[in-house]
Amino acid sequence: MGTTSEKNWEPKIVAFLCNWCSYAGADLAGVSRFQYPPNIRIIRLPCSGRVSANMILDALRSGADGVLVSGCHPGDCHYISGNLFARRRFALLNNLLEFVGIEPGRVNFSWVSASEGEQFAEVVKEVTDKVKKLGPSTRLVKRIG
Amino acid sequence: MSTVNEKITEKIRSEAQRLLSSGEIAAFIGYEAGSLPMSVRPFVARKPEDASRLVWNSFCVLNLANYLPALLKSFEPPRRPGDPPPEGPLPKVGILATGCWSRNIVVQIKENQVDRDRVVIVGVPSRGMVSARKVKEAVGERDIQACTEEDHSLKISGEGFEQELNRWDVVRDNCKTCVHPDPVIYDILIGDPAGERQVQDRFAQVDEIEHKSLEERWDWFADSFSSCVRCYACRNACPLCYCPTCFVDDSRPQWVGKSTEQTDTMLFHILRAYHCAGRCTDCGSCESVCPVGIPMRLLTKKLNKDVLEMYGSEAGMSLDEPLPLTTYNPADPQGFVLTEKSEKGGDR
Amino acid sequence: MKALKLDRNAIGQWLSAMAGERDIYVPAPDGPAKGTWTLLTDYSMPEIKPGVPARPVKNFLFPQPETLLKFSTVPTDPNCCLPSEPEENGRKNVVFGVRPCDARSIGLNALACKADTYYQANMEKNAIIGLTCSQVCSTCFCSETGGSPMGTEGCDVSLTEIDGSYIARAMTERGEALLALAESSGKEVTDSDISAVEALEEKARAGSDEIRNPEEQLRAKDLMELYNAPFWQELADRCINCGACTFLCPTCYCFDIQDETLHGKGRRIRCQDSCMFPLFTLHASGHNPRGQKIQRVRNRFMHKMKYFPDRFGPISCVGCGRCVRDCPVNIDIREVMRSLLHI
């Protein structure tokens, strides 16, 4: 994904946001003019329960320096419990990735509601800072010639 | 004096013979003798006289539950998607099951791959299966021409050598740390139940890797998975893998490349293991069949450990409990979530 | 052709002389890569265990993966979507310590790969230094497939161990040139060396078993009778349809072609594929002519034992025994061959 070695390297972060809370939270951050780093590329999904490990790893394989998955707070899911099922899967994936040596902080999870525009900006700042500290992603990245 | 396994073999034969000749089952999944020392081959007995070919010994490493869904389906009349289910009772299938295999059958039943009413489970408490790879190492990788098994020892011989091994020394790692050797569901039980085993440090192998530094863990992963040939023996030997189209065969999008390049091999192994989360019984089939000796079982073992620690659940222990990833608890740990870091409890 | 007697020291010197112009690969004796072909860095006679290493030599003829061409997918690039040659490092290889069965597979595969320019180029690139077998392992059956533990087919130079030293015989012009590099360290062979090798060859011929020239018998058989044989169902019952046999087989040469593209770059690769996988024969229409497991299992053996000999002459099996040794469910190709011969 573009420049990696230069001094002015900026991480590219893929953010999987649920339609009902986190995406709306991002929207609110925008209309409320809360500034956050422009490093994230948002992919809108119906629910955090729709996010599969395949997608997260595909982002890493394609060269994303970081991944953020964000959904509704537990109890607030538009589909009642999608995020609660997802939470178990995310917890296991998070641990498994760490187990095989993927840096903690490459893949991140958060709960942000539709009314939390400021919190959304905070989360993006935090994730961007973390990934910047880690540097360009090298593990599980597919390279073509 | 016949050995424990010889006695079990006798009983398996007579039960299979009885079930097949009475017409109760149409086929019986077991093992027959193989062509090499330390080898057995899965075998589907279809006629009463086939029953005399069945054997039981310490090398029955491939999980027989692997064959169950497809074999049951083979006795169903062909139908297209949307056709109503066939009327009347369908033929039954008999199958041998140790502790872990029976738990896999439970998982298959819960996942609607297997109809409990169509299976006759012949339970055999497991004494632990032997790793042929460990035996080969123990005799210095020499060519093994014969192996005879006693209750607690193995006699291995080849050109110019004969060696006696303590059986337990060469038992597979997953069997050594097994807590549930007895079948959890069965219709007929052969042999005496072994009872729950007390195992200290069931997850010692996982802990050892967890204690490594991040860099060391990555190096371990990269090194020990580098010789993978992508033959998918691990996937195909797994009773959990029955998807009509595996994620590795998806092309839009293509989640993993087809070649043996490091990234694609690693992604295959991560995702294969992850798809077994909350369903794996640590039967060790994947590791036993790997032609190049990759320790992929440690990935599923890690997931088993986390599932047990976080959700207090082990796969396939009962027909009533839901599988851990098909349910949730509002109080599940979520310390890994950025916005929940400060919350107390479950911070991991 | 030239022949030399080399002791272990002389082999070391020869290896380091060859390393000047070629990379030398040997089977790794241990570690996680045990049995895979690894680059030799210390130039002494490597430890080579009896029997075949885990990986066949075909990985040099069909590199995994092999980049066939490259291209750009950037619309503004004037060369967008135009194929270009992949860069080569230009180094040639010596594959050292290849067992006779493996070496023989190179020529068998070449029968089917006559028009395959990549295969031909890789044959050109890789010189084969064979090592005859002093021990026949329990899974070996090369002499039943038309080979021999003393075979030299496919080798540029063939080594035979006699009393701790090696008789090196050049078998091709390329081998002659390579062996010339050992001239300073090796000794001339004596008549007794030659007769010792001949005695081993004689022993290998005498010692082999009941099956001789199976290809002739199999070619004479009716194809449909073999196809409809009763034992295929039992094999299919236990086959789990993994690709272990095909990927470890030195004479399985089927491949898949993939275009990998990412961020404006693309390349066309080929990597090994297996007739055991349903995807292997899946048509774009959704139809699959070998959709059933029994059809795939049968095809693998029919290809090796009937279709290949009918078309090219020999059977497509060199008797290395890897599939026998590593099949998760003990499908033993020796039994299959016998069953076919008895039909």
PDB file of N, CA and C in Angstrom, chain B residues 1-7 58 127 149-154 167-168:
ATOM      1  N   MET B   1      -2.542 -65.248  26.694  1.00  0.00           N
ATOM      2  CA  MET B   1      -3.160 -63.999  27.189  1.00  0.00           C
ATOM      3  C   MET B   1      -3.309 -63.004  26.040  1.00  0.00           C
ATOM      4  N   SER B   2      -4.494 -62.562  25.836  1.00  0.00           N
ATOM      5  CA  SER B   2      -4.633 -61.542  24.795  1.00  0.00           C
ATOM      6  C   SER B   2      -4.530 -60.155  25.428  1.00  0.00           C
ATOM      7  N   THR B   3      -4.108 -59.210  24.605  1.00  0.00           N
ATOM      8  CA  THR B   3      -3.922 -57.860  25.116  1.00  0.00           C
ATOM      9  C   THR B   3      -5.275 -57.149  25.189  1.00  0.00           C
ATOM     10  N   VAL B   4      -5.261 -55.984  25.835  1.00  0.00           N
ATOM     11  CA  VAL B   4      -6.491 -55.183  25.955  1.00  0.00           C
ATOM     12  C   VAL B   4      -7.065 -54.917  24.569  1.00  0.00           C
ATOM     13  N   ASN B   5      -6.185 -54.519  23.658  1.00  0.00           N
ATOM     14  CA  ASN B   5      -6.675 -54.174  22.319  1.00  0.00           C
ATOM     15  C   ASN B   5      -7.223 -55.375  21.571  1.00  0.00           C
ATOM     16  N   GLU B   6      -6.620 -56.529  21.791  1.00  0.00           N
ATOM     17  CA  GLU B   6      -7.154 -57.734  21.139  1.00  0.00           C
ATOM     18  C   GLU B   6      -8.551 -58.050  21.657  1.00  0.00           C
ATOM     19  N   LYS B   7      -8.728 -57.872  22.971  1.00  0.00           N
ATOM     20  CA  LYS B   7     -10.063 -58.115  23.540  1.00  0.00           C
ATOM     21  C   LYS B   7     -11.077 -57.139  22.972  1.00  0.00           C
ATOM     22  N   SER B  58      -3.327 -49.210  18.896  1.00  0.00           N
ATOM     23  CA  SER B  58      -2.910 -47.868  19.327  1.00  0.00           C
ATOM     24  C   SER B  58      -2.624 -46.921  18.176  1.00  0.00           C
ATOM     25  N   ARG B 127      -7.314 -45.415  25.376  1.00  0.00           N
ATOM     26  CA  ARG B 127      -6.111 -45.524  26.202  1.00  0.00           C
ATOM     27  C   ARG B 127      -5.028 -44.598  25.673  1.00  0.00           C
ATOM     28  N   GLU B 149       2.490 -54.934  19.454  1.00  0.00           N
ATOM     29  CA  GLU B 149       2.040 -54.108  20.553  1.00  0.00           C
ATOM     30  C   GLU B 149       1.606 -54.964  21.737  1.00  0.00           C
ATOM     31  N   GLU B 150       2.157 -54.647  22.900  1.00  0.00           N
ATOM     32  CA  GLU B 150       1.663 -55.229  24.149  1.00  0.00           C
ATOM     33  C   GLU B 150       0.868 -54.138  24.843  1.00  0.00           C
ATOM     34  N   ASP B 151       0.353 -54.446  26.041  1.00  0.00           N
ATOM     35  CA  ASP B 151      -0.470 -53.442  26.711  1.00  0.00           C
ATOM     36  C   ASP B 151       0.301 -52.170  27.037  1.00  0.00           C
ATOM     37  N   HIS B 152       1.558 -52.337  27.415  1.00  0.00           N
ATOM     38  CA  HIS B 152       2.299 -51.143  27.843  1.00  0.00           C
ATOM     39  C   HIS B 152       3.600 -50.948  27.100  1.00  0.00           C
ATOM     40  N   SER B 153       3.810 -51.721  26.057  1.00  0.00           N
ATOM     41  CA  SER B 153       5.065 -51.568  25.329  1.00  0.00           C
ATOM     42  C   SER B 153       4.860 -51.833  23.840  1.00  0.00           C
ATOM     43  N   LEU B 154       5.816 -51.343  23.083  1.00  0.00           N
ATOM     44  CA  LEU B 154       5.826 -51.597  21.644  1.00  0.00           C
ATOM     45  C   LEU B 154       7.173 -52.200  21.297  1.00  0.00           C
ATOM     46  N   ARG B 167       5.012 -47.717  25.874  1.00  0.00           N
ATOM     47  CA  ARG B 167       3.925 -47.191  25.052  1.00  0.00           C
ATOM     48  C   ARG B 167       3.598 -45.740  25.395  1.00  0.00           C
ATOM     49  N   TRP B 168       3.508 -45.465  26.680  1.00  0.00           N
ATOM     50  CA  TRP B 168       3.076 -44.118  27.079  1.00  0.00           C
ATOM     51  C   TRP B 168       4.064 -43.041  26.616  1.00  0.00           C
TER      52      TRP B 168
END
